[in-house]
Amino acid sequence: MPNSISKVLIGVGGGIAAYKVCELVSSLFKTGVEVRVILTNSAQAFITPLTLATLSRHQAYTDDMFWQPTHSRPLHIELGEWADLLVIAPLTANTLAKLTYGMADNLLTNTVLASTCPVLLAPAMNTDMWEQLAVQRNWQQLLTDSRYHGMSTASGLLACDRVGAGRMAEPPEILTYIQSLLHTGGKRDLAGKRVLISAGGTREYLDPVRFIGNPSTGKMGLALAQAALHRGANVTLVHGPASWNVPLGVQAIPVVNAEEMQQVMGEYFTSADIIVMSAAVADVKPRDYSTEKLPKRSLPQSLPLESVPDIVSQLAKLKQPHQQLIGFAAQSGDIITPALEKLQHKKLDAIVANPIDKTDSGFGSDNNQAVFLDKQGRHREIPPCSKLQMAHHLFDFVSNGKN
């Protein structure tokens, strides 16, 4: 992420989802981002300028200020030049149509045309409105402009009591996309690429309630999927048991044990361009499985074990020259030596060595730190940062290391 303070301009359209923008503005401010807000006239029927001014710690802008300028320079020019990123949430069918055809009849649309920064769009509308041929045509046409980054709509119960597509993405998901765009500047260096990611821990069951596992939550793999998606990739995420929500736009395939993960990864491997094995796959499993819960008195005093498939080694044998296979090595103590051994022995293109014995890092944490190593001998140390930042640093590293 940039060292300087990032500046995000949020345009609020006229829809019931406008109330969600309060959480987004508050969250952005808490992360140290400078936030400014423009409300359309319709948006003010759902939320007040005072509310957003209070949350952003700055005056909110309305059309009244645009048509009665008090600045030395036109307001839309100043705001367009100020912003590092422009977010429109909720994006209504009306504003979508205006943007598609380059119309500028209010402060928000004039500011969009007076800016050159990336624009993140979070549409929200009734299902029938969203699915109209004209709306979908406008949406697809607008996204052909590289400035615009579109978030998928979610399905569910809408304010009109209709159940279907058209729900605006939730504020945490919009916040994550904003953080990605502030890191990349809007570049889509993974556009057209298929990225296959494994995430989380596997569980090897002794009976229906007991298993051999590990503390992995899959948060690193989730961050990798988000980062790849935001950089334009087609993303497939194969994950063990997890408590988080799958990002809109990511194909997610849940699995439980190593054998299931091996099967799914094998199915999708051939068509993938970049494969990231961030999952914490079990090394062994109980030799015997009971279909019924074993009474405590029947538990074996010593547990016979057998090996599970070494997924990354098997994938490495199938790897084609155009593919990049990246592994993870979670270690305590010396993290470099075992990571280098794994990189070479398993014929990986790159590996992430990350410590599990550091504060606020590794399993279960929202943050991480690591050393990246690749087969060309490159070495890059990543200090403590969020797992989303770590994911972007990894894709930067991999992209820069391609021959």
Coordinates of C-alpha atoms in Angstrom, one line a residue:
M1 CA 0.0 0.0 0.0
P2 CA 1.2 3.6 -0.6
N3 CA 3.1 5.3 2.2
S4 CA 1.3 8.6 1.6
I5 CA -2.3 9.1 2.8
S6 CA -4.7 7.7 0.2
K7 CA -7.7 9.8 -0.9
V8 CA -11.0 8.2 -1.7
L9 CA -14.0 10.0 -3.1
I10 CA -17.3 8.2 -2.6
G11 CA -20.3 9.0 -4.8
V12 CA -23.7 8.0 -3.3
G13 CA -26.6 7.2 -5.6
G14 CA -30.3 7.3 -4.8
G15 CA -31.1 3.8 -3.4
I16 CA -32.0 2.2 -0.1
A17 CA -28.5 0.7 0.0
A18 CA -27.2 4.2 0.6
Y19 CA -27.4 3.5 4.3
K20 CA -24.6 0.9 4.0
V21 CA -22.3 3.7 2.9
C22 CA -22.2 4.9 6.5
E23 CA -20.3 1.8 7.6
L24 CA -18.0 2.1 4.6
V25 CA -17.1 5.7 5.2
S26 CA -16.5 5.0 8.9
S27 CA -14.3 2.0 8.2
L28 CA -12.2 3.9 5.6
F29 CA -11.6 6.8 8.0
K30 CA -10.5 4.3 10.7
T31 CA -7.9 2.9 8.3
G32 CA -6.3 6.3 7.9
V33 CA -7.8 7.1 4.5
E34 CA -8.9 10.6 3.6
V35 CA -12.6 10.4 2.6
R36 CA -14.8 12.8 0.8
V37 CA -18.4 12.2 -0.2
I38 CA -20.7 13.4 -3.0
L39 CA -24.5 12.8 -2.7
T40 CA -26.8 13.0 -5.6
N41 CA -30.1 14.7 -5.0
S42 CA -31.9 11.3 -5.0
A43 CA -29.4 10.0 -2.4
Q44 CA -30.4 12.7 0.1
A45 CA -33.9 11.1 0.3
F46 CA -32.2 8.1 2.0
I47 CA -29.3 9.6 3.9
T48 CA -28.3 13.1 4.9
P49 CA -25.2 15.1 4.1
L50 CA -24.7 15.8 7.8
T51 CA -24.4 12.0 8.6
L52 CA -21.7 11.5 6.0
A53 CA -19.9 14.7 6.9
T54 CA -19.8 13.6 10.5
L55 CA -18.4 10.1 9.6
S56 CA -15.9 11.4 7.1
R57 CA -14.9 14.4 9.2
H58 CA -15.3 16.6 6.2
Q59 CA -18.1 18.5 4.5
A60 CA -20.2 16.3 2.2
Y61 CA -20.8 17.7 -1.3
T62 CA -24.2 18.1 -3.0
D63 CA -25.5 19.6 -6.3
D64 CA -26.4 22.8 -4.5
M65 CA -22.6 23.5 -4.1
F66 CA -22.0 22.6 -7.7
W67 CA -24.4 25.0 -9.2
Q68 CA -23.5 27.8 -6.8
P69 CA -19.7 27.5 -6.7
T70 CA -17.9 29.1 -3.8
H71 CA -14.4 27.8 -4.8
S72 CA -11.8 29.6 -6.8
R73 CA -11.8 26.6 -9.2
P74 CA -14.8 24.5 -10.3
L75 CA -15.6 22.0 -7.6
H76 CA -15.8 19.0 -9.9
I77 CA -12.3 19.8 -11.2
E78 CA -10.9 20.1 -7.7
L79 CA -12.5 16.8 -6.5
G80 CA -11.5 14.9 -9.7
E81 CA -7.9 15.9 -9.3
W82 CA -7.9 15.3 -5.5
A83 CA -9.1 11.6 -5.6
D84 CA -6.8 8.6 -5.9
L85 CA -9.9 6.4 -6.2
L86 CA -13.6 7.1 -6.9
V87 CA -16.2 4.8 -5.5
I88 CA -19.9 4.9 -6.5
A89 CA -22.1 3.0 -4.1
P90 CA -24.9 2.4 -4.6
L91 CA -24.7 2.7 -8.4
T92 CA -28.2 3.2 -9.7
A93 CA -29.5 2.3 -13.2
N94 CA -29.8 6.1 -13.8
T95 CA -26.2 6.9 -12.9
L96 CA -25.0 3.8 -14.8
A97 CA -26.7 5.0 -18.0
K98 CA -25.2 8.5 -17.6
L99 CA -21.7 7.1 -17.1
T100 CA -22.0 4.7 -20.1
Y101 CA -22.8 7.5 -22.5
G102 CA -20.6 10.2 -20.9
M103 CA -23.4 12.4 -19.6
A104 CA -22.7 14.9 -17.0
D105 CA -25.7 16.7 -15.4
N106 CA -24.8 16.7 -11.7
L107 CA -21.8 17.0 -9.5
L108 CA -21.1 13.3 -9.3
T109 CA -21.1 12.6 -13.1
N110 CA -19.1 15.8 -13.8
T111 CA -16.5 14.8 -11.3
V112 CA -16.2 11.3 -12.8
L113 CA -15.5 12.9 -16.2
A114 CA -13.1 15.4 -14.7
S115 CA -11.0 12.7 -13.0
T116 CA -8.6 10.1 -14.3
C117 CA -8.3 7.8 -11.3
P118 CA -9.8 4.3 -11.1
V119 CA -13.6 4.1 -10.5
L120 CA -15.1 1.3 -8.4
L121 CA -18.8 0.6 -9.0
A122 CA -21.1 -1.2 -6.6
P123 CA -24.5 -1.5 -8.2
A124 CA -27.8 -2.0 -6.3
M125 CA -31.3 -2.2 -7.6
N126 CA -34.4 -4.3 -7.9
T127 CA -33.8 -7.7 -9.6
D128 CA -36.0 -6.9 -12.6
M129 CA -34.3 -3.6 -13.0
W130 CA -30.8 -5.2 -12.8
E131 CA -31.7 -7.9 -15.3
Q132 CA -33.2 -5.6 -17.9
L133 CA -31.4 -6.0 -21.2
A134 CA -30.7 -2.2 -21.4
V135 CA -29.1 -2.2 -17.9
Q136 CA -27.0 -5.2 -18.6
R137 CA -25.9 -3.8 -21.9
N138 CA -24.9 -0.5 -20.2
W139 CA -23.0 -2.4 -17.5
Q140 CA -21.0 -4.5 -19.9
Q141 CA -20.2 -1.6 -22.1
L142 CA -19.0 0.6 -19.2
L143 CA -16.7 -2.2 -18.0
T144 CA -14.9 -2.2 -21.3
D145 CA -13.3 1.1 -20.1
S146 CA -10.3 0.1 -18.1
R147 CA -11.0 2.8 -15.6
Y148 CA -14.1 1.1 -14.3
H149 CA -14.0 -1.8 -11.9
G150 CA -17.3 -3.5 -11.3
M151 CA -18.4 -5.5 -8.2
S152 CA -20.9 -8.3 -8.6
T153 CA -24.3 -7.9 -7.0
A154 CA -25.4 -10.4 -4.4
S155 CA -28.6 -12.4 -4.3
G156 CA -31.0 -12.4 -1.4
L157 CA -34.0 -10.6 0.0
L158 CA -34.2 -7.0 -1.3
A159 CA -35.9 -4.0 0.3
C160 CA -38.8 -4.4 -2.2
D161 CA -39.4 -8.0 -0.8
R162 CA -38.2 -9.5 -4.0
V163 CA -35.7 -12.4 -3.6
G164 CA -33.0 -12.3 -6.3
A165 CA -29.9 -10.6 -7.7
G166 CA -29.4 -6.9 -7.2
R167 CA -28.2 -6.5 -3.6
M168 CA -25.2 -4.2 -3.2
A169 CA -22.0 -5.8 -2.0
E170 CA -21.5 -5.5 1.8
P171 CA -19.2 -2.7 3.1
P172 CA -16.4 -5.0 4.2
E173 CA -16.2 -6.5 0.7
I174 CA -16.2 -3.0 -0.9
L175 CA -13.5 -1.9 1.6
T176 CA -11.3 -4.8 0.6
Y177 CA -11.7 -4.0 -3.1
I178 CA -10.8 -0.3 -2.3
Q179 CA -7.6 -1.5 -0.5
S180 CA -6.7 -3.6 -3.5
L181 CA -7.2 -0.7 -6.0
L182 CA -5.1 1.6 -3.8
H183 CA -2.3 -0.9 -3.9
T184 CA -2.5 -1.6 -7.7
G185 CA -3.6 1.7 -8.9
G186 CA -6.3 -0.1 -10.9
K187 CA -4.0 -2.3 -13.0
R188 CA -5.4 -5.6 -14.2
D189 CA -2.1 -7.5 -14.7
L190 CA -3.9 -10.9 -14.1
A191 CA -6.7 -10.2 -16.7
G192 CA -7.3 -13.3 -18.8
K193 CA -5.4 -15.5 -16.3
R194 CA -6.9 -18.4 -14.4
V195 CA -5.7 -18.6 -10.8
L196 CA -6.2 -21.7 -8.8
I197 CA -5.8 -21.3 -5.0
S198 CA -5.9 -23.9 -2.1
A199 CA -6.7 -22.5 1.3
G200 CA -7.4 -23.6 4.9
G201 CA -6.6 -26.7 6.8
T202 CA -7.8 -30.2 6.0
R203 CA -9.4 -32.6 8.5
E204 CA -8.5 -36.3 8.6
Y205 CA -11.3 -38.0 10.6
L206 CA -10.9 -40.9 13.0
D207 CA -14.7 -41.0 13.5
P208 CA -17.5 -38.5 12.8
V209 CA -16.5 -36.1 15.5
R210 CA -12.7 -36.6 16.0
F211 CA -10.0 -35.6 13.5
I212 CA -6.4 -34.7 13.0
G213 CA -6.1 -31.1 11.8
N214 CA -4.4 -27.8 12.4
P215 CA -5.3 -24.2 13.3
S216 CA -5.4 -22.9 9.7
T217 CA -8.5 -20.7 9.0
G218 CA -7.9 -20.1 5.3
K219 CA -7.6 -16.3 5.7
M220 CA -4.4 -16.2 3.7
G221 CA -6.0 -18.1 0.8
L222 CA -9.1 -15.9 1.0
A223 CA -6.8 -12.8 0.7
L224 CA -5.1 -14.4 -2.3
A225 CA -8.4 -15.0 -4.0
Q226 CA -9.5 -11.4 -3.3
A227 CA -6.3 -9.9 -4.6
A228 CA -6.3 -12.1 -7.8
L229 CA -9.9 -11.3 -8.5
H230 CA -9.3 -7.5 -8.0
R231 CA -6.4 -7.8 -10.5
G232 CA -8.7 -9.2 -13.1
A233 CA -8.1 -13.0 -12.8
N234 CA -10.6 -15.8 -13.1
V235 CA -10.3 -17.3 -9.6
T236 CA -11.0 -20.8 -8.3
L237 CA -10.6 -21.3 -4.6
V238 CA -10.5 -24.8 -3.1
H239 CA -10.8 -24.5 0.6
G240 CA -11.1 -26.6 3.7
P241 CA -13.7 -25.9 6.4
A242 CA -14.0 -22.1 6.9
S243 CA -16.1 -19.6 8.7
W244 CA -15.7 -16.7 6.2
N245 CA -17.9 -15.7 3.2
V246 CA -16.7 -16.4 -0.3
P247 CA -16.0 -13.2 -2.2
L248 CA -18.5 -12.4 -5.0
G249 CA -17.1 -13.4 -8.3
V250 CA -14.9 -16.3 -7.0
Q251 CA -15.7 -19.9 -7.7
A252 CA -15.3 -21.7 -4.4
I253 CA -15.2 -25.4 -3.9
P254 CA -15.3 -26.7 -0.3
V255 CA -13.5 -29.9 0.7
V256 CA -12.8 -31.6 3.9
N257 CA -9.7 -33.9 3.7
A258 CA -6.5 -34.1 1.7
E259 CA -7.8 -36.7 -0.7
E260 CA -10.8 -34.5 -1.7
M261 CA -8.4 -31.5 -2.1
Q262 CA -6.1 -33.5 -4.2
Q263 CA -9.0 -34.6 -6.5
V264 CA -10.4 -31.1 -7.0
M265 CA -7.0 -29.4 -7.5
G266 CA -6.1 -32.1 -10.1
E267 CA -9.4 -31.4 -11.9
Y268 CA -8.7 -27.6 -12.2
F269 CA -4.9 -27.7 -12.5
T270 CA -4.6 -28.2 -16.3
S271 CA -6.5 -25.0 -17.1
A272 CA -4.8 -22.8 -14.5
D273 CA -2.0 -20.3 -15.3
I274 CA -1.0 -19.6 -11.6
I275 CA -1.5 -22.1 -8.8
V276 CA -1.0 -21.1 -5.2
M277 CA -0.9 -23.9 -2.6
S278 CA -1.6 -21.9 0.6
A279 CA -3.6 -24.7 2.2
A280 CA -2.2 -26.3 5.4
V281 CA -2.7 -29.9 4.2
A282 CA -2.4 -32.6 6.9
D283 CA 0.6 -34.8 6.6
V284 CA -1.0 -38.0 8.0
K285 CA -4.4 -39.4 8.7
P286 CA -5.8 -42.2 10.9
R287 CA -5.3 -45.6 9.2
D288 CA -8.8 -46.7 10.3
Y289 CA -12.1 -44.8 10.2
S290 CA -15.2 -45.6 12.2
T291 CA -18.5 -44.6 10.7
E292 CA -19.9 -44.3 14.3
K293 CA -18.5 -42.2 17.2
L294 CA -16.1 -44.3 19.2
P295 CA -16.8 -44.5 22.9
K296 CA -14.0 -43.0 25.0
R297 CA -13.2 -46.5 26.3
S298 CA -12.7 -47.7 22.8
L299 CA -10.2 -45.1 21.7
P300 CA -6.9 -46.7 20.7
Q301 CA -4.0 -46.2 23.1
S302 CA -1.8 -45.7 20.1
L303 CA -3.2 -44.3 16.8
P304 CA -2.1 -46.1 13.6
L305 CA -1.4 -43.4 11.0
E306 CA -0.7 -43.4 7.2
S307 CA 0.4 -40.7 4.9
V308 CA -1.9 -38.5 2.9
P309 CA -1.2 -37.4 -0.8
D310 CA 1.6 -34.8 -1.2
I311 CA -0.6 -32.6 -3.4
V312 CA 2.0 -30.0 -4.4
S313 CA 4.6 -32.6 -5.4
Q314 CA 2.1 -34.3 -7.6
L315 CA 1.0 -31.1 -9.2
A316 CA 4.7 -30.1 -9.9
K317 CA 5.1 -33.3 -12.0
L318 CA 2.2 -32.2 -14.2
K319 CA 3.2 -28.5 -14.5
Q320 CA 3.6 -27.1 -18.0
P321 CA 6.2 -24.4 -18.9
H322 CA 3.5 -21.6 -19.0
Q323 CA 2.3 -22.4 -15.5
Q324 CA 3.6 -21.0 -12.2
L325 CA 3.3 -23.1 -9.1
I326 CA 3.7 -21.4 -5.8
G327 CA 4.0 -23.1 -2.4
F328 CA 3.8 -22.0 1.2
A329 CA 6.0 -23.1 4.1
A330 CA 4.7 -22.3 7.6
Q331 CA 7.6 -22.7 10.0
S332 CA 8.9 -21.8 13.4
G333 CA 12.5 -20.8 14.2
D334 CA 14.6 -20.9 11.0
I335 CA 12.0 -20.4 8.2
I336 CA 14.5 -20.0 5.3
T337 CA 16.3 -23.3 5.2
P338 CA 13.3 -25.6 5.1
A339 CA 11.5 -23.3 2.6
L340 CA 14.5 -23.5 0.3
E341 CA 14.6 -27.2 0.6
K342 CA 10.9 -27.4 -0.2
L343 CA 11.3 -25.0 -3.2
Q344 CA 14.0 -27.2 -4.7
H345 CA 12.8 -30.6 -3.8
K346 CA 9.2 -30.0 -5.0
K347 CA 10.3 -28.1 -8.0
L348 CA 8.3 -25.0 -7.3
D349 CA 8.6 -21.7 -9.1
A350 CA 8.3 -19.7 -5.8
I351 CA 7.6 -20.3 -2.1
V352 CA 6.3 -18.2 0.8
A353 CA 8.2 -18.8 4.0
N354 CA 6.1 -17.5 6.9
P355 CA 6.6 -17.8 10.6
I356 CA 4.0 -19.3 12.9
D357 CA 5.8 -18.3 16.1
K358 CA 5.6 -14.5 15.7
T359 CA 3.0 -12.2 17.3
D360 CA -0.1 -11.4 15.2
S361 CA 1.1 -13.6 12.3
G362 CA 0.3 -16.9 10.7
F363 CA -2.6 -19.1 11.6
G364 CA -5.8 -17.4 12.4
S365 CA -4.4 -13.9 12.3
D366 CA -5.6 -11.1 10.0
N367 CA -1.9 -10.2 9.5
N368 CA 1.2 -12.0 8.2
Q369 CA 4.9 -11.6 7.5
A370 CA 7.0 -13.7 5.2
V371 CA 10.1 -14.1 3.0
F372 CA 9.5 -14.8 -0.7
L373 CA 11.9 -17.1 -2.5
D374 CA 12.0 -18.2 -6.1
K375 CA 13.9 -20.6 -8.3
Q376 CA 15.9 -17.7 -9.8
G377 CA 17.4 -17.1 -6.4
R378 CA 15.4 -14.0 -5.6
H379 CA 14.7 -13.2 -2.0
R380 CA 12.3 -10.6 -0.7
E381 CA 11.4 -10.0 2.9
I382 CA 7.9 -8.8 3.6
P383 CA 7.4 -7.0 7.0
P384 CA 4.2 -7.4 9.1
C385 CA 1.2 -6.4 7.1
S386 CA -2.4 -7.4 6.4
K387 CA -2.9 -10.7 4.6
L388 CA -4.5 -8.8 1.7
Q389 CA -1.3 -6.7 1.4
M390 CA 0.8 -9.9 1.6
A391 CA -1.3 -11.4 -1.2
H392 CA -0.7 -8.4 -3.5
H393 CA 3.0 -8.4 -2.6
L394 CA 3.2 -12.0 -3.7
F395 CA 1.5 -11.4 -7.0
D396 CA 3.8 -8.4 -7.6
F397 CA 6.8 -10.7 -6.8
V398 CA 5.6 -13.5 -9.1
S399 CA 4.8 -11.1 -12.0
N400 CA 8.2 -9.4 -11.7
G401 CA 10.0 -12.7 -11.7
K402 CA 8.5 -14.1 -14.9
N403 CA 11.0 -14.7 -17.7

